[in-house]
Amino acid sequence: MDPKDFLAEAQIMKKLRHPKLIQLYAVCTQDEPIYIVTELMKYGSLLEYLQGKGRGLSLPQRIDIAAQIACGMAYLESQNYIHRDLAARNILVGEVNSVKIADFGLARVIKDDEYEARVGARFPIKWTAPEAANYNRFTIKSDVWSFGILLTEIVTFGRLPYPVKIRRLRCCLHLALPSNKCLTLREHQQDDVRGMTNAEVLHQVEHGYRMPCPPNTPQALYDIMLDCWKKDEMERPTFETLQWRLEEFFTLPSSEYTDSNNMANK
């Protein structure tokens, strides 16, 4: 990262103070490389945590993590800041599943409710809202779209967004015994799971595609994801609304949500 960009990120971190945002302690600029000193988050990124030590988290615990992130984003929303890179890799995990938003390298203050990125800027397409990916036009509602993608990472323990199953026809030619000289064709179909390419994601999303409900995910939680992915950004919820909707899960009867860990054991 360019030293100027590094210092710009530090300035943003210095201005923004909230329990769910990573806190800046110091910036060391005497010699290069420049260092940013922040509070320690013991378990590292949420993505690595979900794929490793956090695989035993229950659904309510994962929803609580999502609610914490929404709380931090609601603060950014109130301060007219956009993150622009909201993803599990940029959330840090501390003790007792406490999480904080980090990596403000792409964060920007917005005026008139909109920020236009410079031409040629690069963004993580699979997490980026279509209006931002196609037209470099960012609002807090673009972060809401990314939050919906982040929710899929949380409920699937860090699965790459936009997985697709490709049915491959595998033809195996086998030479029979010389006595009959028969050539037989055996067809084998196998599921090959890979992620969509960035170009495929842009095309499919623009034509109305949305990821299907992840396995063992409550319909009410999937409805939140779909609300985050509304084509008209003005129809997407605020982060304040997302926070209380996620926190509301803990007041629902247990029959109204499904714990994927329990389902896996049935």
Short mmCIF file of C-alpha atoms in Angstrom, two decimals:
data_model
loop_
_atom_site.label_atom_id
_atom_site.label_comp_id
_atom_site.label_asym_id
_atom_site.label_seq_id
_atom_site.Cartn_x
_atom_site.Cartn_y
_atom_site.Cartn_z
CA MET A 1 0.00 0.00 0.00
CA ASP A 2 1.20 3.50 -0.80
CA PRO A 3 2.32 5.31 2.42
CA LYS A 4 -0.18 8.10 1.70
CA ASP A 5 -3.03 5.58 1.51
CA PHE A 6 -1.77 3.93 4.68
CA LEU A 7 -1.83 7.23 6.56
CA ALA A 8 -5.25 8.08 5.12
CA GLU A 9 -6.58 4.82 6.57
CA ALA A 10 -5.06 5.71 9.94
CA GLN A 11 -6.76 9.11 9.86
CA ILE A 12 -10.13 7.47 9.27
CA MET A 13 -9.54 5.04 12.13
CA LYS A 14 -8.58 7.95 14.38
CA LYS A 15 -11.83 9.80 13.66
CA LEU A 16 -14.18 6.86 14.02
CA ARG A 17 -14.73 5.60 17.57
CA HIS A 18 -17.17 2.81 18.31
CA PRO A 19 -17.07 -0.48 20.30
CA LYS A 20 -17.61 -2.46 17.10
CA LEU A 21 -14.85 -0.75 15.10
CA ILE A 22 -11.21 -1.74 15.55
CA GLN A 23 -9.47 0.91 17.66
CA LEU A 24 -6.29 2.68 16.60
CA TYR A 25 -3.60 3.04 19.29
CA ALA A 26 -0.66 4.53 17.41
CA VAL A 27 0.98 5.16 14.04
CA CYS A 28 4.74 4.71 13.66
CA THR A 29 6.02 6.98 10.85
CA GLN A 30 9.65 7.60 11.80
CA ASP A 31 10.94 5.05 9.28
CA GLU A 32 9.39 3.00 6.52
CA PRO A 33 7.57 0.70 6.51
CA ILE A 34 4.90 2.64 8.40
CA TYR A 35 3.13 0.69 11.13
CA ILE A 36 -0.40 1.02 12.48
CA VAL A 37 -0.85 -0.23 16.04
CA THR A 38 -4.38 -1.40 16.90
CA GLU A 39 -6.05 -3.31 19.68
CA LEU A 40 -5.41 -7.06 19.66
CA MET A 41 -8.14 -9.33 18.32
CA LYS A 42 -7.02 -12.77 19.42
CA TYR A 43 -8.59 -14.97 16.73
CA GLY A 44 -7.79 -12.97 13.61
CA SER A 45 -10.16 -12.58 10.67
CA LEU A 46 -13.74 -13.80 10.83
CA LEU A 47 -13.22 -15.73 7.59
CA GLU A 48 -10.37 -17.81 9.04
CA TYR A 49 -12.26 -18.20 12.32
CA LEU A 50 -15.39 -19.54 10.61
CA GLN A 51 -13.33 -21.98 8.57
CA GLY A 52 -11.37 -23.16 11.61
CA LYS A 53 -11.97 -22.76 15.33
CA GLY A 54 -15.43 -21.27 14.80
CA ARG A 55 -16.92 -24.25 12.97
CA GLY A 56 -18.67 -25.29 16.17
CA LEU A 57 -20.60 -22.03 16.46
CA SER A 58 -24.36 -22.48 16.73
CA LEU A 59 -26.73 -20.56 14.49
CA PRO A 60 -27.71 -18.11 17.29
CA GLN A 61 -24.02 -17.41 17.92
CA ARG A 62 -23.45 -16.66 14.23
CA ILE A 63 -26.52 -14.43 14.07
CA ASP A 64 -25.16 -12.55 17.09
CA ILE A 65 -21.92 -11.97 15.18
CA ALA A 66 -23.93 -10.59 12.26
CA ALA A 67 -25.85 -8.29 14.61
CA GLN A 68 -22.58 -6.95 16.06
CA ILE A 69 -21.33 -6.12 12.56
CA ALA A 70 -24.62 -4.40 11.71
CA CYS A 71 -24.23 -2.34 14.90
CA GLY A 72 -20.79 -1.13 13.84
CA MET A 73 -22.00 -0.39 10.33
CA ALA A 74 -24.97 1.55 11.71
CA TYR A 75 -22.44 3.85 13.38
CA LEU A 76 -20.55 4.33 10.09
CA GLU A 77 -23.91 5.05 8.47
CA SER A 78 -24.65 7.73 11.07
CA GLN A 79 -21.25 9.34 10.40
CA ASN A 80 -21.77 9.38 6.60
CA TYR A 81 -18.94 6.94 6.01
CA ILE A 82 -18.95 4.00 3.62
CA HIS A 83 -16.63 1.03 4.11
CA ARG A 84 -16.60 -0.31 0.51
CA ASP A 85 -14.90 -3.60 1.44
CA LEU A 86 -17.26 -5.24 3.91
CA ALA A 87 -16.49 -8.98 4.00
CA ALA A 88 -15.63 -11.70 6.52
CA ARG A 89 -11.91 -11.24 5.79
CA ASN A 90 -12.16 -7.66 7.10
CA ILE A 91 -13.90 -8.49 10.37
CA LEU A 92 -11.70 -9.37 13.36
CA VAL A 93 -12.63 -11.78 16.16
CA GLY A 94 -11.72 -11.42 19.83
CA GLU A 95 -12.69 -13.17 23.05
CA VAL A 96 -16.17 -14.69 23.52
CA ASN A 97 -17.08 -14.21 19.84
CA SER A 98 -16.76 -10.44 20.02
CA VAL A 99 -16.18 -9.01 16.53
CA LYS A 100 -15.06 -5.64 15.19
CA ILE A 101 -14.96 -4.09 11.73
CA ALA A 102 -11.46 -3.48 10.35
CA ASP A 103 -9.59 -2.59 7.15
CA PHE A 104 -10.68 0.94 6.33
CA GLY A 105 -8.36 1.18 3.32
CA LEU A 106 -11.31 1.77 0.97
CA ALA A 107 -13.48 3.71 3.42
CA ARG A 108 -14.63 7.16 2.37
CA VAL A 109 -16.77 9.96 3.74
CA ILE A 110 -19.76 10.64 1.49
CA LYS A 111 -21.44 13.92 0.62
CA ASP A 112 -24.87 14.21 -0.96
CA ASP A 113 -25.38 10.52 -0.06
CA GLU A 114 -23.07 9.34 -2.84
CA TYR A 115 -19.39 8.77 -3.61
CA GLU A 116 -17.98 8.21 -7.08
CA ALA A 117 -14.79 6.16 -7.23
CA ARG A 118 -11.97 7.06 -9.58
CA VAL A 119 -11.88 5.38 -12.97
CA GLY A 120 -9.88 2.16 -12.91
CA ALA A 121 -10.37 1.53 -9.19
CA ARG A 122 -10.45 -2.16 -8.28
CA PHE A 123 -13.07 -3.71 -6.00
CA PRO A 124 -13.93 -7.23 -4.77
CA ILE A 125 -16.67 -7.95 -7.33
CA LYS A 126 -18.42 -10.79 -5.50
CA TRP A 127 -19.10 -8.50 -2.52
CA THR A 128 -19.75 -5.30 -4.49
CA ALA A 129 -23.21 -3.93 -5.29
CA PRO A 130 -24.04 -3.80 -9.02
CA GLU A 131 -24.33 0.00 -9.16
CA ALA A 132 -20.85 0.23 -7.61
CA ALA A 133 -19.25 -2.49 -9.73
CA ASN A 134 -20.72 -1.21 -12.99
CA TYR A 135 -20.75 2.55 -12.48
CA ASN A 136 -18.29 3.21 -9.59
CA ARG A 137 -21.19 4.75 -7.66
CA PHE A 138 -21.09 4.02 -3.93
CA THR A 139 -23.56 4.80 -1.14
CA ILE A 140 -24.15 3.30 2.28
CA LYS A 141 -26.68 1.08 0.49
CA SER A 142 -23.76 -0.43 -1.43
CA ASP A 143 -22.38 -1.53 1.94
CA VAL A 144 -25.80 -3.01 2.73
CA TRP A 145 -25.51 -5.19 -0.38
CA SER A 146 -22.07 -6.34 0.77
CA PHE A 147 -23.50 -7.10 4.20
CA GLY A 148 -25.98 -9.49 2.57
CA ILE A 149 -23.04 -11.31 0.96
CA LEU A 150 -21.26 -11.33 4.32
CA LEU A 151 -24.32 -13.00 5.86
CA THR A 152 -23.88 -15.92 3.44
CA GLU A 153 -20.25 -16.26 4.57
CA ILE A 154 -21.36 -16.34 8.20
CA VAL A 155 -24.07 -18.99 7.82
CA THR A 156 -21.92 -21.23 5.58
CA PHE A 157 -18.77 -21.03 7.73
CA GLY A 158 -16.82 -19.02 5.19
CA ARG A 159 -17.94 -20.44 1.87
CA LEU A 160 -16.94 -18.41 -1.18
CA PRO A 161 -19.92 -16.38 -2.47
CA TYR A 162 -21.60 -17.42 -5.70
CA PRO A 163 -20.78 -21.13 -5.73
CA VAL A 164 -22.06 -22.98 -8.78
CA LYS A 165 -22.36 -26.67 -9.52
CA ILE A 166 -21.18 -27.69 -12.95
CA ARG A 167 -22.38 -31.04 -14.26
CA ARG A 168 -19.45 -32.46 -16.14
CA LEU A 169 -19.84 -35.39 -18.49
CA ARG A 170 -16.78 -37.53 -18.17
CA CYS A 171 -16.31 -40.01 -21.00
CA CYS A 172 -13.93 -42.84 -20.34
CA LEU A 173 -12.93 -45.00 -23.29
CA HIS A 174 -11.91 -48.54 -22.43
CA LEU A 175 -10.41 -51.00 -24.86
CA ALA A 176 -11.88 -54.46 -24.35
CA LEU A 177 -10.08 -57.76 -24.86
CA PRO A 178 -8.39 -58.18 -28.25
CA SER A 179 -10.71 -61.12 -29.03
CA ASN A 180 -13.81 -58.91 -29.42
CA LYS A 181 -12.09 -55.60 -30.17
CA CYS A 182 -15.06 -53.76 -28.69
CA LEU A 183 -14.86 -50.10 -27.72
CA THR A 184 -17.27 -49.24 -24.89
CA LEU A 185 -18.27 -45.77 -23.68
CA ARG A 186 -18.88 -45.16 -20.01
CA GLU A 187 -20.42 -41.90 -18.96
CA HIS A 188 -19.71 -40.59 -15.51
CA GLN A 189 -21.36 -37.47 -14.15
CA GLN A 190 -19.73 -35.77 -11.25
CA ASP A 191 -20.50 -32.57 -9.39
CA ASP A 192 -17.65 -30.14 -9.70
CA VAL A 193 -18.17 -27.24 -7.31
CA ARG A 194 -16.42 -23.98 -8.06
CA GLY A 195 -17.14 -20.31 -7.68
CA MET A 196 -18.52 -18.16 -10.47
CA THR A 197 -16.01 -15.88 -12.17
CA ASN A 198 -16.29 -12.14 -11.58
CA ALA A 199 -17.62 -11.69 -15.12
CA GLU A 200 -20.28 -14.35 -14.53
CA VAL A 201 -21.33 -12.70 -11.28
CA LEU A 202 -21.68 -9.27 -12.91
CA HIS A 203 -23.73 -10.69 -15.78
CA GLN A 204 -25.99 -12.89 -13.67
CA VAL A 205 -26.68 -10.26 -10.99
CA GLU A 206 -27.47 -7.64 -13.62
CA HIS A 207 -30.07 -10.04 -15.05
CA GLY A 208 -31.73 -10.61 -11.68
CA TYR A 209 -29.87 -13.62 -10.29
CA ARG A 210 -29.53 -13.83 -6.52
CA MET A 211 -27.81 -16.57 -4.58
CA PRO A 212 -30.28 -19.23 -3.38
CA CYS A 213 -30.93 -19.78 0.31
CA PRO A 214 -27.81 -21.36 1.85
CA PRO A 215 -28.25 -24.85 3.38
CA ASN A 216 -29.87 -24.94 6.84
CA THR A 217 -30.63 -21.22 6.80
CA PRO A 218 -33.93 -19.94 8.28
CA GLN A 219 -36.26 -18.33 5.74
CA ALA A 220 -36.41 -15.18 7.88
CA LEU A 221 -32.64 -14.82 7.64
CA TYR A 222 -32.66 -15.44 3.89
CA ASP A 223 -35.35 -12.76 3.57
CA ILE A 224 -32.89 -10.32 5.15
CA MET A 225 -30.27 -11.28 2.56
CA LEU A 226 -32.75 -10.72 -0.27
CA ASP A 227 -33.67 -7.31 1.15
CA CYS A 228 -29.98 -6.39 1.10
CA TRP A 229 -29.83 -7.42 -2.57
CA LYS A 230 -32.71 -5.28 -3.85
CA LYS A 231 -31.88 -3.88 -7.28
CA ASP A 232 -33.12 -0.43 -6.27
CA GLU A 233 -30.69 0.58 -3.54
CA MET A 234 -33.28 2.86 -1.95
CA GLU A 235 -35.36 -0.23 -1.15
CA ARG A 236 -32.52 -1.81 0.83
CA PRO A 237 -32.78 -1.54 4.63
CA THR A 238 -30.63 0.70 6.80
CA PHE A 239 -28.01 -0.87 9.03
CA GLU A 240 -30.01 0.23 12.06
CA THR A 241 -32.94 -1.80 10.73
CA LEU A 242 -30.68 -4.76 9.98
CA GLN A 243 -29.33 -4.65 13.52
CA TRP A 244 -32.71 -4.87 15.21
CA ARG A 245 -33.98 -7.50 12.76
CA LEU A 246 -31.01 -9.71 13.58
CA GLU A 247 -31.30 -9.08 17.31
CA GLU A 248 -35.00 -9.95 17.04
CA PHE A 249 -34.05 -13.53 16.19
CA PHE A 250 -33.34 -14.10 19.86
CA THR A 251 -36.96 -13.32 20.75
CA LEU A 252 -38.40 -15.82 18.24
CA PRO A 253 -39.66 -19.22 19.40
CA SER A 254 -36.95 -21.82 18.78
CA SER A 255 -39.20 -23.54 16.22
CA GLU A 256 -39.00 -20.46 13.96
CA TYR A 257 -35.29 -20.75 13.32
CA THR A 258 -33.17 -23.74 12.42
CA ASP A 259 -29.80 -24.49 13.94
CA SER A 260 -27.72 -26.08 11.19
CA ASN A 261 -25.68 -28.00 13.74
CA ASN A 262 -28.79 -29.72 15.03
CA MET A 263 -30.04 -30.44 11.50
CA ALA A 264 -26.74 -32.02 10.58
CA ASN A 265 -27.15 -34.46 13.45
CA LYS A 266 -30.66 -35.55 12.45
#
